[in-house]
Amino acid sequence: MATYIFGHTTPDSDSIVGALSLSYLKNQLGEDTIATRQGDINPETAFILEKFDYTAPELKTKVAGEDVYLIDFSDLAQSPKDIKEANILGIVDHHKLGDITTSAPLECWIRPVGCSNTIVKQMFDYHEIEIPKALAGMMLCAILSDTVIFKSPTCTKEDTKACKELAEIAEIEDYKALGMEMFIVKSDVLSATPRELVLRDFKDFKMGDNTIGVGQLEVVDLSVFDTMKETLKAEMKNIKEEEGRHTVLLLLTDIMKEGSQLLVLSDETLKIENAFNVKLDENAEVWLNGVMSRKKQIIPFLEKQF
Ligand code: MG
Ligand code: MG
Ligand code: MG
């Protein structure tokens, strides 16, 4: 029976490439694994897959009775609904420890680095397995994406070192230029619907009894949102009501200015203001200078309030 490997819901490049890279490694080690995904491929990931001539992992949203490895998450809220009926063999992740538990011992590679693929690279090194050229290129892109080309405060020396080594294997000289090319693809928000945009990189977090949804869009110039703020907010309202969420936040991150415009829709706006020690403007927005990471600069401060 094959083991399925997948990342979080609304998968990003790290979740998709991580499923592929971890699956390749596990198969080299003699396990029988299949990379899968929990949702649609976003435009950035489509760009990466096309560039390195890979096909996307198959869609799989039911895992009851299956053996699985998780990559890039350990939160129930980001899992398939029936995850409690699956047998979790291992977790590879770079987020805060979530609320998933297991009934048997498991393999855990959880490290505070900028990207799951940095950890997978270290696993390849540990097992002394060679990484194929195209796979190395994709892993490089995943790290450049998660660390926002090394600008994110989540980026560590281990991430830059992994990138250097992966770029050598992939024979890519100017990998920062490749990163920029990727973020320009990511900045094309005009061809998507407001709903697609809010949900493109959206995560739910359980805080006390509340569900807090936080979306993020990273672009090279925030002015692309000038004409669509109102439709984005209308969609945030729908998304908030659909699942009875307490709060829906949308981070519009400017990777050149290195900060984020935070759009807020909450039952308790004061808690959000207190979390970041700011006052929202009359449009329920605020500019957070230097804030680029949801994981490191948003979630921990919200958790303190809830
Ligand atoms: Mg991710
Ligand atoms: Mg990641
Ligand atoms: Mg990210």
PDB file of C-alpha atoms and ligand atoms in Angstrom:
ATOM      1  CA  MET A   1       0.000   0.000   0.000  1.00  0.00           C
ATOM      2  CA  ALA A   2       1.448   3.347  -1.029  1.00  0.00           C
ATOM      3  CA  THR A   3       1.970   6.199   1.424  1.00  0.00           C
ATOM      4  CA  TYR A   4       0.558   9.578   0.431  1.00  0.00           C
ATOM      5  CA  ILE A   5       2.558  12.770   0.933  1.00  0.00           C
ATOM      6  CA  PHE A   6       0.843  16.143   0.904  1.00  0.00           C
ATOM      7  CA  GLY A   7       1.035  19.731   2.108  1.00  0.00           C
ATOM      8  CA  HIS A   8      -1.614  22.050   3.523  1.00  0.00           C
ATOM      9  CA  THR A   9      -5.004  23.073   2.103  1.00  0.00           C
ATOM     10  CA  THR A  10      -4.833  25.822  -0.563  1.00  0.00           C
ATOM     11  CA  PRO A  11      -1.347  24.573  -1.326  1.00  0.00           C
ATOM     12  CA  ASP A  12       1.529  26.954  -2.066  1.00  0.00           C
ATOM     13  CA  SER A  13       4.739  26.170  -3.930  1.00  0.00           C
ATOM     14  CA  ASP A  14       6.422  24.785  -0.801  1.00  0.00           C
ATOM     15  CA  SER A  15       3.540  22.348  -0.200  1.00  0.00           C
ATOM     16  CA  ILE A  16       3.445  21.134  -3.813  1.00  0.00           C
ATOM     17  CA  VAL A  17       7.190  20.958  -4.432  1.00  0.00           C
ATOM     18  CA  GLY A  18       7.691  19.548  -0.929  1.00  0.00           C
ATOM     19  CA  ALA A  19       5.302  16.666  -1.635  1.00  0.00           C
ATOM     20  CA  LEU A  20       7.242  15.933  -4.843  1.00  0.00           C
ATOM     21  CA  SER A  21      10.720  16.275  -3.322  1.00  0.00           C
ATOM     22  CA  LEU A  22       9.938  14.280  -0.166  1.00  0.00           C
ATOM     23  CA  SER A  23       8.220  11.592  -2.232  1.00  0.00           C
ATOM     24  CA  TYR A  24      11.257  11.294  -4.530  1.00  0.00           C
ATOM     25  CA  LEU A  25      13.563  10.970  -1.505  1.00  0.00           C
ATOM     26  CA  LYS A  26      11.347   8.391   0.219  1.00  0.00           C
ATOM     27  CA  ASN A  27      11.085   6.337  -2.965  1.00  0.00           C
ATOM     28  CA  GLN A  28      14.879   6.376  -3.310  1.00  0.00           C
ATOM     29  CA  LEU A  29      15.004   5.064   0.259  1.00  0.00           C
ATOM     30  CA  GLY A  30      12.831   2.121  -0.758  1.00  0.00           C
ATOM     31  CA  GLU A  31       9.432   3.326   0.417  1.00  0.00           C
ATOM     32  CA  ASP A  32       6.435   3.377  -1.901  1.00  0.00           C
ATOM     33  CA  THR A  33       5.075   6.924  -1.802  1.00  0.00           C
ATOM     34  CA  ILE A  34       2.861   9.136  -3.953  1.00  0.00           C
ATOM     35  CA  ALA A  35       2.898  12.945  -3.886  1.00  0.00           C
ATOM     36  CA  THR A  36      -0.605  14.434  -3.685  1.00  0.00           C
ATOM     37  CA  ARG A  37      -2.209  17.813  -3.085  1.00  0.00           C
ATOM     38  CA  GLN A  38      -5.278  19.059  -1.221  1.00  0.00           C
ATOM     39  CA  GLY A  39      -6.293  21.800  -3.639  1.00  0.00           C
ATOM     40  CA  ASP A  40      -5.720  23.739  -6.848  1.00  0.00           C
ATOM     41  CA  ILE A  41      -2.297  24.744  -8.111  1.00  0.00           C
ATOM     42  CA  ASN A  42      -1.691  28.514  -7.844  1.00  0.00           C
ATOM     43  CA  PRO A  43      -0.163  30.515 -10.740  1.00  0.00           C
ATOM     44  CA  GLU A  44       3.285  30.712  -9.129  1.00  0.00           C
ATOM     45  CA  THR A  45       3.428  26.936  -8.652  1.00  0.00           C
ATOM     46  CA  ALA A  46       2.147  26.400 -12.212  1.00  0.00           C
ATOM     47  CA  PHE A  47       5.054  28.562 -13.412  1.00  0.00           C
ATOM     48  CA  ILE A  48       7.543  26.427 -11.441  1.00  0.00           C
ATOM     49  CA  LEU A  49       6.102  23.091 -12.633  1.00  0.00           C
ATOM     50  CA  GLU A  50       6.127  24.256 -16.241  1.00  0.00           C
ATOM     51  CA  LYS A  51       9.647  25.659 -16.031  1.00  0.00           C
ATOM     52  CA  PHE A  52      11.065  22.364 -14.782  1.00  0.00           C
ATOM     53  CA  ASP A  53       8.736  20.158 -16.804  1.00  0.00           C
ATOM     54  CA  TYR A  54       6.997  18.413 -13.925  1.00  0.00           C
ATOM     55  CA  THR A  55       3.349  17.418 -13.660  1.00  0.00           C
ATOM     56  CA  ALA A  56       1.343  18.428 -10.611  1.00  0.00           C
ATOM     57  CA  PRO A  57       0.741  15.846  -7.871  1.00  0.00           C
ATOM     58  CA  GLU A  58      -2.709  14.256  -8.024  1.00  0.00           C
ATOM     59  CA  LEU A  59      -5.590  15.802  -6.069  1.00  0.00           C
ATOM     60  CA  LYS A  60      -6.516  13.787  -2.976  1.00  0.00           C
ATOM     61  CA  THR A  61      -8.742  15.126  -0.224  1.00  0.00           C
ATOM     62  CA  LYS A  62      -9.776  11.906   1.556  1.00  0.00           C
ATOM     63  CA  VAL A  63      -7.141  10.036   3.551  1.00  0.00           C
ATOM     64  CA  ALA A  64      -9.087   7.829   6.013  1.00  0.00           C
ATOM     65  CA  GLY A  65      -7.301   4.491   6.417  1.00  0.00           C
ATOM     66  CA  GLU A  66      -4.209   5.660   4.512  1.00  0.00           C
ATOM     67  CA  ASP A  67      -0.576   5.949   5.588  1.00  0.00           C
ATOM     68  CA  VAL A  68       0.522   9.557   5.136  1.00  0.00           C
ATOM     69  CA  TYR A  69       3.410  11.995   5.520  1.00  0.00           C
ATOM     70  CA  LEU A  70       2.590  15.660   6.063  1.00  0.00           C
ATOM     71  CA  ILE A  71       4.749  18.453   4.747  1.00  0.00           C
ATOM     72  CA  ASP A  72       4.587  22.206   5.436  1.00  0.00           C
ATOM     73  CA  PHE A  73       1.879  22.015   8.162  1.00  0.00           C
ATOM     74  CA  SER A  74       0.824  20.282  11.363  1.00  0.00           C
ATOM     75  CA  ASP A  75      -2.527  21.997  12.013  1.00  0.00           C
ATOM     76  CA  LEU A  76      -5.869  20.170  11.892  1.00  0.00           C
ATOM     77  CA  ALA A  77      -7.445  23.272  10.319  1.00  0.00           C
ATOM     78  CA  GLN A  78      -5.135  22.853   7.296  1.00  0.00           C
ATOM     79  CA  SER A  79      -5.651  19.074   6.984  1.00  0.00           C
ATOM     80  CA  PRO A  80      -8.065  16.850   5.093  1.00  0.00           C
ATOM     81  CA  LYS A  81     -11.297  16.612   7.140  1.00  0.00           C
ATOM     82  CA  ASP A  82     -10.728  12.892   7.866  1.00  0.00           C
ATOM     83  CA  ILE A  83      -7.064  13.218   8.928  1.00  0.00           C
ATOM     84  CA  LYS A  84      -7.848  11.686  12.338  1.00  0.00           C
ATOM     85  CA  GLU A  85      -8.602   8.400  10.579  1.00  0.00           C
ATOM     86  CA  ALA A  86      -5.256   8.374   8.754  1.00  0.00           C
ATOM     87  CA  ASN A  87      -2.009   6.869  10.006  1.00  0.00           C
ATOM     88  CA  ILE A  88       0.561   9.677  10.133  1.00  0.00           C
ATOM     89  CA  LEU A  89       4.048   8.235   9.582  1.00  0.00           C
ATOM     90  CA  GLY A  90       5.858  11.559   9.696  1.00  0.00           C
ATOM     91  CA  ILE A  91       5.831  15.355   9.531  1.00  0.00           C
ATOM     92  CA  VAL A  92       8.300  17.666   7.774  1.00  0.00           C
ATOM     93  CA  ASP A  93       7.530  21.282   8.625  1.00  0.00           C
ATOM     94  CA  HIS A  94       8.793  24.754   9.452  1.00  0.00           C
ATOM     95  CA  HIS A  95       5.752  26.250  11.221  1.00  0.00           C
ATOM     96  CA  LYS A  96       4.744  26.397  14.846  1.00  0.00           C
ATOM     97  CA  LEU A  97       3.774  22.978  16.130  1.00  0.00           C
ATOM     98  CA  GLY A  98       0.084  22.496  15.386  1.00  0.00           C
ATOM     99  CA  ASP A  99      -2.627  20.444  17.052  1.00  0.00           C
ATOM    100  CA  ILE A 100      -2.220  17.171  15.170  1.00  0.00           C
ATOM    101  CA  THR A 101      -1.449  14.180  17.376  1.00  0.00           C
ATOM    102  CA  THR A 102      -0.667  10.560  16.524  1.00  0.00           C
ATOM    103  CA  SER A 103      -1.255   7.244  18.239  1.00  0.00           C
ATOM    104  CA  ALA A 104       2.101   5.785  17.198  1.00  0.00           C
ATOM    105  CA  PRO A 105       5.668   7.147  17.147  1.00  0.00           C
ATOM    106  CA  LEU A 106       6.450   9.138  14.018  1.00  0.00           C
ATOM    107  CA  GLU A 107       9.345  10.583  12.053  1.00  0.00           C
ATOM    108  CA  CYS A 108       9.539  14.330  12.727  1.00  0.00           C
ATOM    109  CA  TRP A 109      11.667  16.884  10.936  1.00  0.00           C
ATOM    110  CA  ILE A 110      10.401  20.185  12.292  1.00  0.00           C
ATOM    111  CA  ARG A 111      12.890  23.025  12.211  1.00  0.00           C
ATOM    112  CA  PRO A 112      12.678  26.845  12.450  1.00  0.00           C
ATOM    113  CA  VAL A 113      13.887  27.591   8.926  1.00  0.00           C
ATOM    114  CA  GLY A 114      12.298  29.549   6.083  1.00  0.00           C
ATOM    115  CA  CYS A 115      10.962  26.679   3.996  1.00  0.00           C
ATOM    116  CA  SER A 116      10.063  22.978   4.206  1.00  0.00           C
ATOM    117  CA  ASN A 117      12.199  22.328   1.139  1.00  0.00           C
ATOM    118  CA  THR A 118      15.268  23.505   3.057  1.00  0.00           C
ATOM    119  CA  ILE A 119      14.551  20.661   5.485  1.00  0.00           C
ATOM    120  CA  VAL A 120      13.993  18.190   2.625  1.00  0.00           C
ATOM    121  CA  LYS A 121      17.366  19.276   1.185  1.00  0.00           C
ATOM    122  CA  GLN A 122      18.935  18.484   4.584  1.00  0.00           C
ATOM    123  CA  MET A 123      17.194  15.092   4.543  1.00  0.00           C
ATOM    124  CA  PHE A 124      18.717  14.351   1.119  1.00  0.00           C
ATOM    125  CA  ASP A 125      22.138  15.285   2.532  1.00  0.00           C
ATOM    126  CA  TYR A 126      21.583  13.189   5.653  1.00  0.00           C
ATOM    127  CA  HIS A 127      20.695  10.132   3.570  1.00  0.00           C
ATOM    128  CA  GLU A 128      23.388  10.916   0.971  1.00  0.00           C
ATOM    129  CA  ILE A 129      20.903  10.785  -1.912  1.00  0.00           C
ATOM    130  CA  GLU A 130      21.503  12.867  -5.044  1.00  0.00           C
ATOM    131  CA  ILE A 131      18.867  15.377  -6.087  1.00  0.00           C
ATOM    132  CA  PRO A 132      17.910  15.348  -9.800  1.00  0.00           C
ATOM    133  CA  LYS A 133      18.601  18.620 -11.629  1.00  0.00           C
ATOM    134  CA  ALA A 134      14.978  19.635 -12.313  1.00  0.00           C
ATOM    135  CA  LEU A 135      13.841  18.722  -8.807  1.00  0.00           C
ATOM    136  CA  ALA A 136      16.678  20.845  -7.392  1.00  0.00           C
ATOM    137  CA  GLY A 137      15.430  23.769  -9.504  1.00  0.00           C
ATOM    138  CA  MET A 138      11.922  23.398  -8.130  1.00  0.00           C
ATOM    139  CA  MET A 139      13.159  23.126  -4.526  1.00  0.00           C
ATOM    140  CA  LEU A 140      15.209  26.281  -5.109  1.00  0.00           C
ATOM    141  CA  CYS A 141      12.072  28.099  -6.313  1.00  0.00           C
ATOM    142  CA  ALA A 142      10.063  26.916  -3.304  1.00  0.00           C
ATOM    143  CA  ILE A 143      12.678  28.346  -0.931  1.00  0.00           C
ATOM    144  CA  LEU A 144      12.883  31.626  -2.866  1.00  0.00           C
ATOM    145  CA  SER A 145       9.086  31.849  -2.661  1.00  0.00           C
ATOM    146  CA  ASP A 146       8.716  31.091   1.054  1.00  0.00           C
ATOM    147  CA  THR A 147      11.606  33.394   2.043  1.00  0.00           C
ATOM    148  CA  VAL A 148      10.512  36.129  -0.423  1.00  0.00           C
ATOM    149  CA  ILE A 149      13.960  35.958  -2.046  1.00  0.00           C
ATOM    150  CA  PHE A 150      15.641  35.996   1.399  1.00  0.00           C
ATOM    151  CA  LYS A 151      13.834  39.193   2.494  1.00  0.00           C
ATOM    152  CA  SER A 152      11.463  37.520   4.947  1.00  0.00           C
ATOM    153  CA  PRO A 153      12.463  37.521   8.627  1.00  0.00           C
ATOM    154  CA  THR A 154      11.846  33.759   8.515  1.00  0.00           C
ATOM    155  CA  CYS A 155      14.883  33.291   6.244  1.00  0.00           C
ATOM    156  CA  THR A 156      17.899  31.662   7.904  1.00  0.00           C
ATOM    157  CA  LYS A 157      21.485  30.917   6.883  1.00  0.00           C
ATOM    158  CA  GLU A 158      20.391  27.348   6.291  1.00  0.00           C
ATOM    159  CA  ASP A 159      17.921  28.532   3.636  1.00  0.00           C
ATOM    160  CA  THR A 160      20.496  30.617   1.767  1.00  0.00           C
ATOM    161  CA  LYS A 161      22.995  27.760   1.969  1.00  0.00           C
ATOM    162  CA  ALA A 162      20.413  25.287   0.630  1.00  0.00           C
ATOM    163  CA  CYS A 163      19.603  27.690  -2.224  1.00  0.00           C
ATOM    164  CA  LYS A 164      23.244  28.031  -3.194  1.00  0.00           C
ATOM    165  CA  GLU A 165      23.702  24.276  -3.306  1.00  0.00           C
ATOM    166  CA  LEU A 166      20.422  23.638  -5.139  1.00  0.00           C
ATOM    167  CA  ALA A 167      21.254  26.353  -7.701  1.00  0.00           C
ATOM    168  CA  GLU A 168      24.544  24.588  -8.390  1.00  0.00           C
ATOM    169  CA  ILE A 169      22.805  21.254  -8.940  1.00  0.00           C
ATOM    170  CA  ALA A 170      20.159  22.928 -11.123  1.00  0.00           C
ATOM    171  CA  GLU A 171      22.872  24.903 -12.967  1.00  0.00           C
ATOM    172  CA  ILE A 172      21.066  28.194 -12.381  1.00  0.00           C
ATOM    173  CA  GLU A 173      23.475  31.091 -12.021  1.00  0.00           C
ATOM    174  CA  ASP A 174      21.291  34.103 -11.251  1.00  0.00           C
ATOM    175  CA  TYR A 175      18.756  32.572  -8.928  1.00  0.00           C
ATOM    176  CA  LYS A 176      17.637  35.876  -7.467  1.00  0.00           C
ATOM    177  CA  ALA A 177      16.553  36.880 -10.987  1.00  0.00           C
ATOM    178  CA  LEU A 178      14.605  33.621 -11.177  1.00  0.00           C
ATOM    179  CA  GLY A 179      12.980  34.554  -7.857  1.00  0.00           C
ATOM    180  CA  MET A 180      12.000  37.953  -9.219  1.00  0.00           C
ATOM    181  CA  GLU A 181      10.555  36.335 -12.367  1.00  0.00           C
ATOM    182  CA  MET A 182       8.442  34.149 -10.090  1.00  0.00           C
ATOM    183  CA  PHE A 183       7.163  37.092  -8.047  1.00  0.00           C
ATOM    184  CA  ILE A 184       6.207  38.962 -11.210  1.00  0.00           C
ATOM    185  CA  VAL A 185       4.068  35.961 -12.180  1.00  0.00           C
ATOM    186  CA  LYS A 186       2.628  36.061  -8.677  1.00  0.00           C
ATOM    187  CA  SER A 187       1.841  39.772  -9.022  1.00  0.00           C
ATOM    188  CA  ASP A 188      -0.510  39.176 -11.932  1.00  0.00           C
ATOM    189  CA  VAL A 189      -3.651  39.516  -9.867  1.00  0.00           C
ATOM    190  CA  LEU A 190      -5.832  41.065 -12.556  1.00  0.00           C
ATOM    191  CA  SER A 191      -6.630  37.751 -14.243  1.00  0.00           C
ATOM    192  CA  ALA A 192      -8.085  36.231 -11.052  1.00  0.00           C
ATOM    193  CA  THR A 193     -11.453  36.749  -9.376  1.00  0.00           C
ATOM    194  CA  PRO A 194     -11.534  38.518  -5.987  1.00  0.00           C
ATOM    195  CA  ARG A 195     -12.523  35.214  -4.357  1.00  0.00           C
ATOM    196  CA  GLU A 196      -9.585  33.386  -5.916  1.00  0.00           C
ATOM    197  CA  LEU A 197      -7.286  36.136  -4.661  1.00  0.00           C
ATOM    198  CA  VAL A 198      -8.481  36.102  -1.054  1.00  0.00           C
ATOM    199  CA  LEU A 199      -8.255  32.295  -0.971  1.00  0.00           C
ATOM    200  CA  ARG A 200      -5.026  31.945  -2.989  1.00  0.00           C
ATOM    201  CA  ASP A 201      -2.814  31.739   0.088  1.00  0.00           C
ATOM    202  CA  PHE A 202      -5.379  31.505   2.890  1.00  0.00           C
ATOM    203  CA  LYS A 203      -4.999  29.700   6.205  1.00  0.00           C
ATOM    204  CA  ASP A 204      -7.391  29.128   9.078  1.00  0.00           C
ATOM    205  CA  PHE A 205      -6.139  29.096  12.640  1.00  0.00           C
ATOM    206  CA  LYS A 206      -8.045  27.911  15.714  1.00  0.00           C
ATOM    207  CA  MET A 207      -7.544  30.401  18.520  1.00  0.00           C
ATOM    208  CA  GLY A 208      -9.591  29.474  21.576  1.00  0.00           C
ATOM    209  CA  ASP A 209     -13.058  28.782  20.206  1.00  0.00           C
ATOM    210  CA  ASN A 210     -12.549  31.134  17.286  1.00  0.00           C
ATOM    211  CA  THR A 211     -11.551  30.502  13.705  1.00  0.00           C
ATOM    212  CA  ILE A 212      -9.269  33.206  12.367  1.00  0.00           C
ATOM    213  CA  GLY A 213      -8.630  33.157   8.612  1.00  0.00           C
ATOM    214  CA  VAL A 214      -5.575  34.950   7.277  1.00  0.00           C
ATOM    215  CA  GLY A 215      -4.870  35.386   3.578  1.00  0.00           C
ATOM    216  CA  GLN A 216      -1.738  36.841   2.054  1.00  0.00           C
ATOM    217  CA  LEU A 217      -0.872  38.161  -1.405  1.00  0.00           C
ATOM    218  CA  GLU A 218       2.745  39.031  -2.146  1.00  0.00           C
ATOM    219  CA  VAL A 219       3.323  41.402  -5.062  1.00  0.00           C
ATOM    220  CA  VAL A 220       6.070  43.634  -6.416  1.00  0.00           C
ATOM    221  CA  ASP A 221       3.825  46.738  -6.360  1.00  0.00           C
ATOM    222  CA  LEU A 222       0.741  47.251  -4.175  1.00  0.00           C
ATOM    223  CA  SER A 223      -0.862  49.674  -6.627  1.00  0.00           C
ATOM    224  CA  VAL A 224      -2.233  46.641  -8.520  1.00  0.00           C
ATOM    225  CA  PHE A 225      -4.848  46.461  -5.755  1.00  0.00           C
ATOM    226  CA  ASP A 226      -5.968  50.089  -6.033  1.00  0.00           C
ATOM    227  CA  THR A 227      -9.011  49.316  -8.162  1.00  0.00           C
ATOM    228  CA  MET A 228      -9.998  46.072  -6.438  1.00  0.00           C
ATOM    229  CA  LYS A 229      -9.891  46.746  -2.690  1.00  0.00           C
ATOM    230  CA  GLU A 230     -13.674  47.008  -2.383  1.00  0.00           C
ATOM    231  CA  THR A 231     -14.346  43.750  -4.221  1.00  0.00           C
ATOM    232  CA  LEU A 232     -11.681  42.016  -2.136  1.00  0.00           C
ATOM    233  CA  LYS A 233     -13.392  43.261   1.028  1.00  0.00           C
ATOM    234  CA  ALA A 234     -16.802  42.090  -0.189  1.00  0.00           C
ATOM    235  CA  GLU A 235     -15.298  38.648  -0.726  1.00  0.00           C
ATOM    236  CA  MET A 236     -13.673  38.700   2.725  1.00  0.00           C
ATOM    237  CA  LYS A 237     -17.154  39.322   4.139  1.00  0.00           C
ATOM    238  CA  ASN A 238     -18.580  36.285   2.286  1.00  0.00           C
ATOM    239  CA  ILE A 239     -15.703  34.095   3.421  1.00  0.00           C
ATOM    240  CA  LYS A 240     -16.099  35.271   7.012  1.00  0.00           C
ATOM    241  CA  GLU A 241     -19.821  34.429   7.044  1.00  0.00           C
ATOM    242  CA  GLU A 242     -19.569  31.082   5.234  1.00  0.00           C
ATOM    243  CA  GLU A 243     -17.728  29.239   8.002  1.00  0.00           C
ATOM    244  CA  GLY A 244     -18.700  31.454  10.930  1.00  0.00           C
ATOM    245  CA  ARG A 245     -15.195  32.845  11.220  1.00  0.00           C
ATOM    246  CA  HIS A 246     -14.478  35.352  13.979  1.00  0.00           C
ATOM    247  CA  THR A 247     -11.988  37.273  11.838  1.00  0.00           C
ATOM    248  CA  VAL A 248     -10.786  37.392   8.268  1.00  0.00           C
ATOM    249  CA  LEU A 249      -7.541  39.251   7.575  1.00  0.00           C
ATOM    250  CA  LEU A 250      -5.891  39.895   4.246  1.00  0.00           C
ATOM    251  CA  LEU A 251      -2.225  40.858   4.087  1.00  0.00           C
ATOM    252  CA  LEU A 252      -1.248  42.688   0.921  1.00  0.00           C
ATOM    253  CA  THR A 253       2.524  42.414   1.013  1.00  0.00           C
ATOM    254  CA  ASP A 254       4.763  44.705  -1.030  1.00  0.00           C
ATOM    255  CA  ILE A 255       8.005  42.763  -1.453  1.00  0.00           C
ATOM    256  CA  MET A 256       9.914  45.841  -2.688  1.00  0.00           C
ATOM    257  CA  LYS A 257       8.775  48.231   0.071  1.00  0.00           C
ATOM    258  CA  GLU A 258       9.019  45.340   2.555  1.00  0.00           C
ATOM    259  CA  GLY A 259       5.792  45.806   4.437  1.00  0.00           C
ATOM    260  CA  SER A 260       2.108  44.870   4.309  1.00  0.00           C
ATOM    261  CA  GLN A 261      -1.237  46.605   4.076  1.00  0.00           C
ATOM    262  CA  LEU A 262      -3.520  44.736   6.480  1.00  0.00           C
ATOM    263  CA  LEU A 263      -7.238  44.545   5.626  1.00  0.00           C
ATOM    264  CA  VAL A 264      -9.364  43.685   8.650  1.00  0.00           C
ATOM    265  CA  LEU A 265     -12.826  42.214   9.091  1.00  0.00           C
ATOM    266  CA  SER A 266     -13.421  41.078  12.663  1.00  0.00           C
ATOM    267  CA  ASP A 267     -16.030  40.635  15.383  1.00  0.00           C
ATOM    268  CA  GLU A 268     -13.514  42.259  17.737  1.00  0.00           C
ATOM    269  CA  THR A 269     -11.508  44.849  15.831  1.00  0.00           C
ATOM    270  CA  LEU A 270      -9.942  46.070  19.072  1.00  0.00           C
ATOM    271  CA  LYS A 271      -8.179  42.729  19.537  1.00  0.00           C
ATOM    272  CA  ILE A 272      -6.612  43.067  16.121  1.00  0.00           C
ATOM    273  CA  GLU A 273      -5.512  46.635  16.867  1.00  0.00           C
ATOM    274  CA  ASN A 274      -4.046  45.548  20.186  1.00  0.00           C
ATOM    275  CA  ALA A 275      -2.231  42.616  18.598  1.00  0.00           C
ATOM    276  CA  PHE A 276      -0.167  44.946  16.425  1.00  0.00           C
ATOM    277  CA  ASN A 277      -0.387  48.036  18.613  1.00  0.00           C
ATOM    278  CA  VAL A 278      -1.979  50.096  15.815  1.00  0.00           C
ATOM    279  CA  LYS A 279      -5.169  52.005  14.983  1.00  0.00           C
ATOM    280  CA  LEU A 280      -7.044  50.993  11.851  1.00  0.00           C
ATOM    281  CA  ASP A 281      -7.996  53.786   9.455  1.00  0.00           C
ATOM    282  CA  GLU A 282     -11.617  54.492   8.478  1.00  0.00           C
ATOM    283  CA  ASN A 283     -11.414  51.738   5.833  1.00  0.00           C
ATOM    284  CA  ALA A 284     -10.394  49.154   8.468  1.00  0.00           C
ATOM    285  CA  GLU A 285      -6.863  48.991   7.064  1.00  0.00           C
ATOM    286  CA  VAL A 286      -3.387  49.689   8.371  1.00  0.00           C
ATOM    287  CA  TRP A 287       0.142  49.666   6.899  1.00  0.00           C
ATOM    288  CA  LEU A 288       2.497  47.405   8.853  1.00  0.00           C
ATOM    289  CA  ASN A 289       6.020  48.451   8.036  1.00  0.00           C
ATOM    290  CA  GLY A 290       8.505  45.589   7.820  1.00  0.00           C
ATOM    291  CA  VAL A 291       5.809  42.933   8.146  1.00  0.00           C
ATOM    292  CA  MET A 292       6.240  40.215   5.514  1.00  0.00           C
ATOM    293  CA  SER A 293       5.673  36.954   7.368  1.00  0.00           C
ATOM    294  CA  ARG A 294       2.267  35.698   8.464  1.00  0.00           C
ATOM    295  CA  LYS A 295       3.923  32.881  10.401  1.00  0.00           C
ATOM    296  CA  LYS A 296       6.353  35.016  12.367  1.00  0.00           C
ATOM    297  CA  GLN A 297       4.895  38.533  12.456  1.00  0.00           C
ATOM    298  CA  ILE A 298       1.118  37.988  12.447  1.00  0.00           C
ATOM    299  CA  ILE A 299      -0.002  34.691  13.993  1.00  0.00           C
ATOM    300  CA  PRO A 300       1.998  34.814  17.265  1.00  0.00           C
ATOM    301  CA  PHE A 301       0.628  38.312  18.049  1.00  0.00           C
ATOM    302  CA  LEU A 302      -2.947  37.268  17.305  1.00  0.00           C
ATOM    303  CA  GLU A 303      -2.591  34.198  19.509  1.00  0.00           C
ATOM    304  CA  LYS A 304      -1.603  36.379  22.453  1.00  0.00           C
ATOM    305  CA  GLN A 305      -4.912  38.285  22.083  1.00  0.00           C
ATOM    306  CA  PHE A 306      -7.116  35.202  21.825  1.00  0.00           C
TER     307      PHE A 306
HETATM  308 MG    MG B   1       3.124  26.731   2.893  1.00  0.00          MG
HETATM  309 MG    MG B   2       6.413  26.583   3.695  1.00  0.00          MG
HETATM  310 MG    MG B   3       4.216  32.036   2.201  1.00  0.00          MG
END
